[in-house]
Structure formats: C-alpha cells, structure tokens
mmCIF file of C-alpha atoms in Angstrom:
data_model
loop_
_atom_site.group_PDB
_atom_site.id
_atom_site.type_symbol
_atom_site.label_atom_id
_atom_site.label_comp_id
_atom_site.label_asym_id
_atom_site.label_seq_id
_atom_site.Cartn_x
_atom_site.Cartn_y
_atom_site.Cartn_z
ATOM 1 C CA MET A 722 85.562 82.806 128.093
ATOM 2 C CA THR A 723 87.624 85.666 126.655
ATOM 3 C CA GLU A 724 90.245 84.780 124.064
ATOM 4 C CA THR A 725 93.685 86.171 124.909
ATOM 5 C CA ILE A 726 96.580 86.817 122.571
ATOM 6 C CA THR A 727 100.314 87.063 123.223
ATOM 7 C CA ILE A 728 102.029 90.193 121.934
ATOM 8 C CA PRO A 729 105.779 90.818 122.300
ATOM 9 C CA CYS A 730 106.787 94.336 123.281
ATOM 10 C CA PRO A 731 108.592 96.086 120.396
ATOM 11 C CA HIS A 732 110.899 97.767 122.934
ATOM 12 C CA CYS A 733 111.926 95.146 125.541
ATOM 13 C CA ASP A 734 110.584 91.942 123.862
ATOM 14 C CA ALA A 735 108.575 90.915 126.947
ATOM 15 C CA LEU A 736 105.561 88.752 126.128
ATOM 16 C CA ASN A 737 102.278 90.431 127.046
ATOM 17 C CA ARG A 738 98.863 88.792 127.209
ATOM 18 C CA MET A 739 95.778 90.793 126.417
ATOM 19 C CA PRO A 740 92.179 90.070 125.476
ATOM 20 C CA ALA A 741 91.971 89.741 121.696
ATOM 21 C CA ALA A 742 89.075 92.198 121.624
ATOM 22 C CA ARG A 743 91.280 94.908 123.187
ATOM 23 C CA ARG A 744 94.095 94.675 120.631
ATOM 24 C CA GLU A 745 92.606 97.524 118.588
ATOM 25 C CA HIS A 746 92.923 99.773 121.660
ATOM 26 C CA GLY A 747 96.684 99.247 121.871
ATOM 27 C CA GLY A 748 98.013 98.828 125.356
ATOM 28 C CA THR A 749 101.274 99.103 127.194
ATOM 29 C CA CYS A 750 103.938 96.591 128.105
ATOM 30 C CA GLY A 751 103.647 95.085 131.557
ATOM 31 C CA ARG A 752 107.436 95.152 131.955
ATOM 32 C CA CYS A 753 108.676 98.456 130.479
ATOM 33 C CA GLY A 754 105.408 100.429 130.297
ATOM 34 C CA LYS A 755 105.957 101.514 126.676
ATOM 35 C CA PRO A 756 103.282 101.169 123.954
ATOM 36 C CA LEU A 757 102.831 97.694 122.445
ATOM 37 C CA PHE A 758 102.197 99.237 119.026
ATOM 38 C CA THR A 759 104.309 101.993 117.496
ATOM 39 C CA GLY A 760 103.075 102.054 113.891
ATOM 40 C CA ARG A 761 106.676 101.497 112.730
ATOM 41 C CA PRO A 762 108.608 98.404 111.655
ATOM 42 C CA ILE A 763 110.897 96.864 114.256
ATOM 43 C CA THR A 764 114.380 95.524 113.563
ATOM 44 C CA LEU A 765 114.890 91.833 114.261
ATOM 45 C CA ASP A 766 118.013 89.804 114.903
ATOM 46 C CA ALA A 767 117.994 86.035 115.473
ATOM 47 C CA GLY A 768 116.986 86.294 119.137
ATOM 48 C CA ARG A 769 114.276 88.861 118.592
ATOM 49 C CA PHE A 770 113.014 86.932 115.557
ATOM 50 C CA ALA A 771 112.250 83.894 117.692
ATOM 51 C CA ARG A 772 110.434 86.050 120.228
ATOM 52 C CA HIS A 773 108.312 88.029 117.751
ATOM 53 C CA ALA A 774 107.646 85.556 114.938
ATOM 54 C CA GLY A 775 107.721 82.362 116.969
ATOM 55 C CA ALA A 776 106.162 83.062 120.355
ATOM 56 C CA ALA A 777 103.442 85.500 119.436
ATOM 57 C CA ASP A 778 99.851 85.222 118.281
ATOM 58 C CA LEU A 779 100.209 88.474 116.365
ATOM 59 C CA PRO A 780 101.038 87.939 112.655
ATOM 60 C CA VAL A 781 104.442 89.342 111.686
ATOM 61 C CA LEU A 782 105.322 90.599 108.205
ATOM 62 C CA VAL A 783 109.095 90.456 107.759
ATOM 63 C CA ASP A 784 111.012 92.410 105.125
ATOM 64 C CA PHE A 785 114.266 90.559 104.385
ATOM 65 C CA TRP A 786 116.492 93.284 102.893
ATOM 66 C CA ALA A 787 120.095 94.506 102.536
ATOM 67 C CA PRO A 788 121.537 98.034 102.700
ATOM 68 C CA TRP A 789 123.150 97.778 99.247
ATOM 69 C CA CYS A 790 119.883 96.726 97.541
ATOM 70 C CA GLY A 791 118.282 99.501 95.464
ATOM 71 C CA PRO A 792 114.775 97.966 95.342
ATOM 72 C CA CYS A 793 114.969 97.401 99.124
ATOM 73 C CA ARG A 794 115.738 101.068 99.725
ATOM 74 C CA ALA A 795 113.016 102.094 97.267
ATOM 75 C CA MET A 796 110.414 99.947 99.082
ATOM 76 C CA ALA A 797 111.435 101.113 102.589
ATOM 77 C CA PRO A 798 109.075 104.149 102.707
ATOM 78 C CA ALA A 799 106.114 102.021 101.546
ATOM 79 C CA PHE A 800 106.904 99.380 104.171
ATOM 80 C CA GLU A 801 107.169 102.083 106.850
ATOM 81 C CA ALA A 802 103.813 103.548 105.806
ATOM 82 C CA ALA A 803 102.205 100.095 105.730
ATOM 83 C CA ALA A 804 103.253 99.555 109.365
ATOM 84 C CA ALA A 805 101.144 102.516 110.451
ATOM 85 C CA GLY A 806 98.111 101.110 108.626
ATOM 86 C CA LEU A 807 98.471 97.429 109.520
ATOM 87 C CA GLU A 808 99.189 97.675 113.249
ATOM 88 C CA PRO A 809 97.704 96.499 115.583
ATOM 89 C CA ARG A 810 96.478 93.627 113.390
ATOM 90 C CA VAL A 811 99.967 92.805 112.053
ATOM 91 C CA ARG A 812 103.458 93.684 113.293
ATOM 92 C CA LEU A 813 105.950 94.707 110.593
ATOM 93 C CA ALA A 814 109.627 93.901 111.005
ATOM 94 C CA LYS A 815 112.863 94.160 109.065
ATOM 95 C CA VAL A 816 115.754 91.693 108.914
ATOM 96 C CA ASP A 817 119.032 92.940 107.433
ATOM 97 C CA THR A 818 120.309 89.849 105.610
ATOM 98 C CA GLU A 819 123.877 91.207 105.678
ATOM 99 C CA ALA A 820 123.817 91.517 109.482
ATOM 100 C CA GLU A 821 121.802 88.302 109.992
ATOM 101 C CA PRO A 822 122.991 85.809 107.331
ATOM 102 C CA ALA A 823 121.929 82.836 109.472
ATOM 103 C CA LEU A 824 118.291 83.991 109.362
ATOM 104 C CA ALA A 825 118.498 84.510 105.603
ATOM 105 C CA THR A 826 119.909 80.988 105.207
ATOM 106 C CA ARG A 827 117.385 79.459 107.604
ATOM 107 C CA PHE A 828 114.484 80.819 105.547
ATOM 108 C CA GLY A 829 116.067 80.242 102.144
ATOM 109 C CA ILE A 830 116.112 83.914 101.147
ATOM 110 C CA ARG A 831 117.507 83.955 97.619
ATOM 111 C CA ALA A 832 116.243 87.325 96.402
ATOM 112 C CA ILE A 833 115.708 90.616 98.152
ATOM 113 C CA PRO A 834 113.564 92.273 99.071
ATOM 114 C CA THR A 835 111.528 89.272 100.194
ATOM 115 C CA LEU A 836 108.434 89.668 102.339
ATOM 116 C CA ALA A 837 107.434 86.721 104.499
ATOM 117 C CA LEU A 838 104.293 86.570 106.630
ATOM 118 C CA PHE A 839 104.478 84.538 109.858
ATOM 119 C CA ARG A 840 101.976 83.566 112.520
ATOM 120 C CA GLY A 841 102.824 81.436 115.542
ATOM 121 C CA GLY A 842 106.247 80.532 114.163
ATOM 122 C CA ARG A 843 104.864 79.258 110.841
ATOM 123 C CA GLU A 844 105.428 80.950 107.499
ATOM 124 C CA LEU A 845 102.087 81.625 105.830
ATOM 125 C CA ALA A 846 103.177 83.339 102.606
ATOM 126 C CA ARG A 847 106.169 84.799 100.785
ATOM 127 C CA HIS A 848 106.691 87.391 98.054
ATOM 128 C CA SER A 849 109.957 88.391 96.380
ATOM 129 C CA GLY A 850 110.280 91.860 94.903
ATOM 130 C CA ALA A 851 109.371 95.385 95.912
ATOM 131 C CA MET A 852 105.748 96.361 96.529
ATOM 132 C CA SER A 853 103.922 99.640 97.006
ATOM 133 C CA GLU A 854 102.023 100.380 100.217
ATOM 134 C CA PRO A 855 98.611 99.453 98.721
ATOM 135 C CA MET A 856 100.094 96.232 97.334
ATOM 136 C CA ILE A 857 101.491 95.340 100.778
ATOM 137 C CA HIS A 858 98.071 95.937 102.378
ATOM 138 C CA GLY A 859 96.302 93.820 99.749
ATOM 139 C CA TRP A 860 98.860 90.998 99.902
ATOM 140 C CA VAL A 861 98.665 90.796 103.705
ATOM 141 C CA ALA A 862 94.852 90.873 103.672
ATOM 142 C CA ALA A 863 94.684 88.136 101.033
ATOM 143 C CA ASN A 864 97.071 85.899 102.963
ATOM 144 C CA LEU A 865 95.446 86.348 106.369
ATOM 145 C CA ALA A 866 91.881 85.810 105.135
ATOM 146 C CA GLY A 867 91.326 82.200 105.610
#
C-alpha cells in the first residue's frame, strides 16, 4: 500500500493528497493547477495557519517576525534562501506578529524572530534569535531526524 501525504496549496490553500514517494517531484494543485512547491516562504494569517500547520503532513517551519525588528529583517534573506533548499521536504512560512497578534499570543511568542517547527498541528521545536541559512538547514534537520 502506498503512503499518501496531505499538502496544502501555497496559492489557494486546497488540501492535496499525493503519494509520499512523489513529493520530491513536486506536483500541481488539483483545484487551482499551480505548483505545490514554490521554493519561497508563504505568508500565514490565522486561517491559513490552521490549514498549513494543522491539517498537513508536510512539516512547516514558521518565522514569527515583525516589520520593525532589525534581526528579523536581517534574517529574511537567509530564510528565503532556506525555503529553496528545504522544499519539498519542509514548507517555510512567515507570520507577522504585528498583523497576527492572536497567533503570537497563542504560541507564546515573547521574542522575535522566533522559528517554530510544526508537523500535523504539533510544535516539534522552537528557536529564538536570527540564524544563517546553513544554521536553519542544520536546525531543521536535527529536529526532524527522529
């Protein structure tokens, strides 16, 4: 029996099922026809957060940030570059804590930037403070191995 995984579309948020073995080949959304993987972080609000971090089998690395935060802006290019290297194994997403204070409160975000890794609606790991692209790759790998 072939294992299937659920992947939300980064464009229309439709849930797509695909064989786990085919994830590396990408794929397109069954609803909108756009690629399931873009190699770029997606922006999440409360509704999209539930869809991507809660309903999906794909791990999601969320950058909780704010526009006024210097370290957040400094880490943004590294996070963007990490998205290209980590997809399709991990989806990267950003949550603006100024625009989505309820999400920041719900997850107890007290410092930014904070990276939180989710799978199936459960938080697996958290790191506060800016990281370089290689550090992001290593941190994700260490927290998904096991």
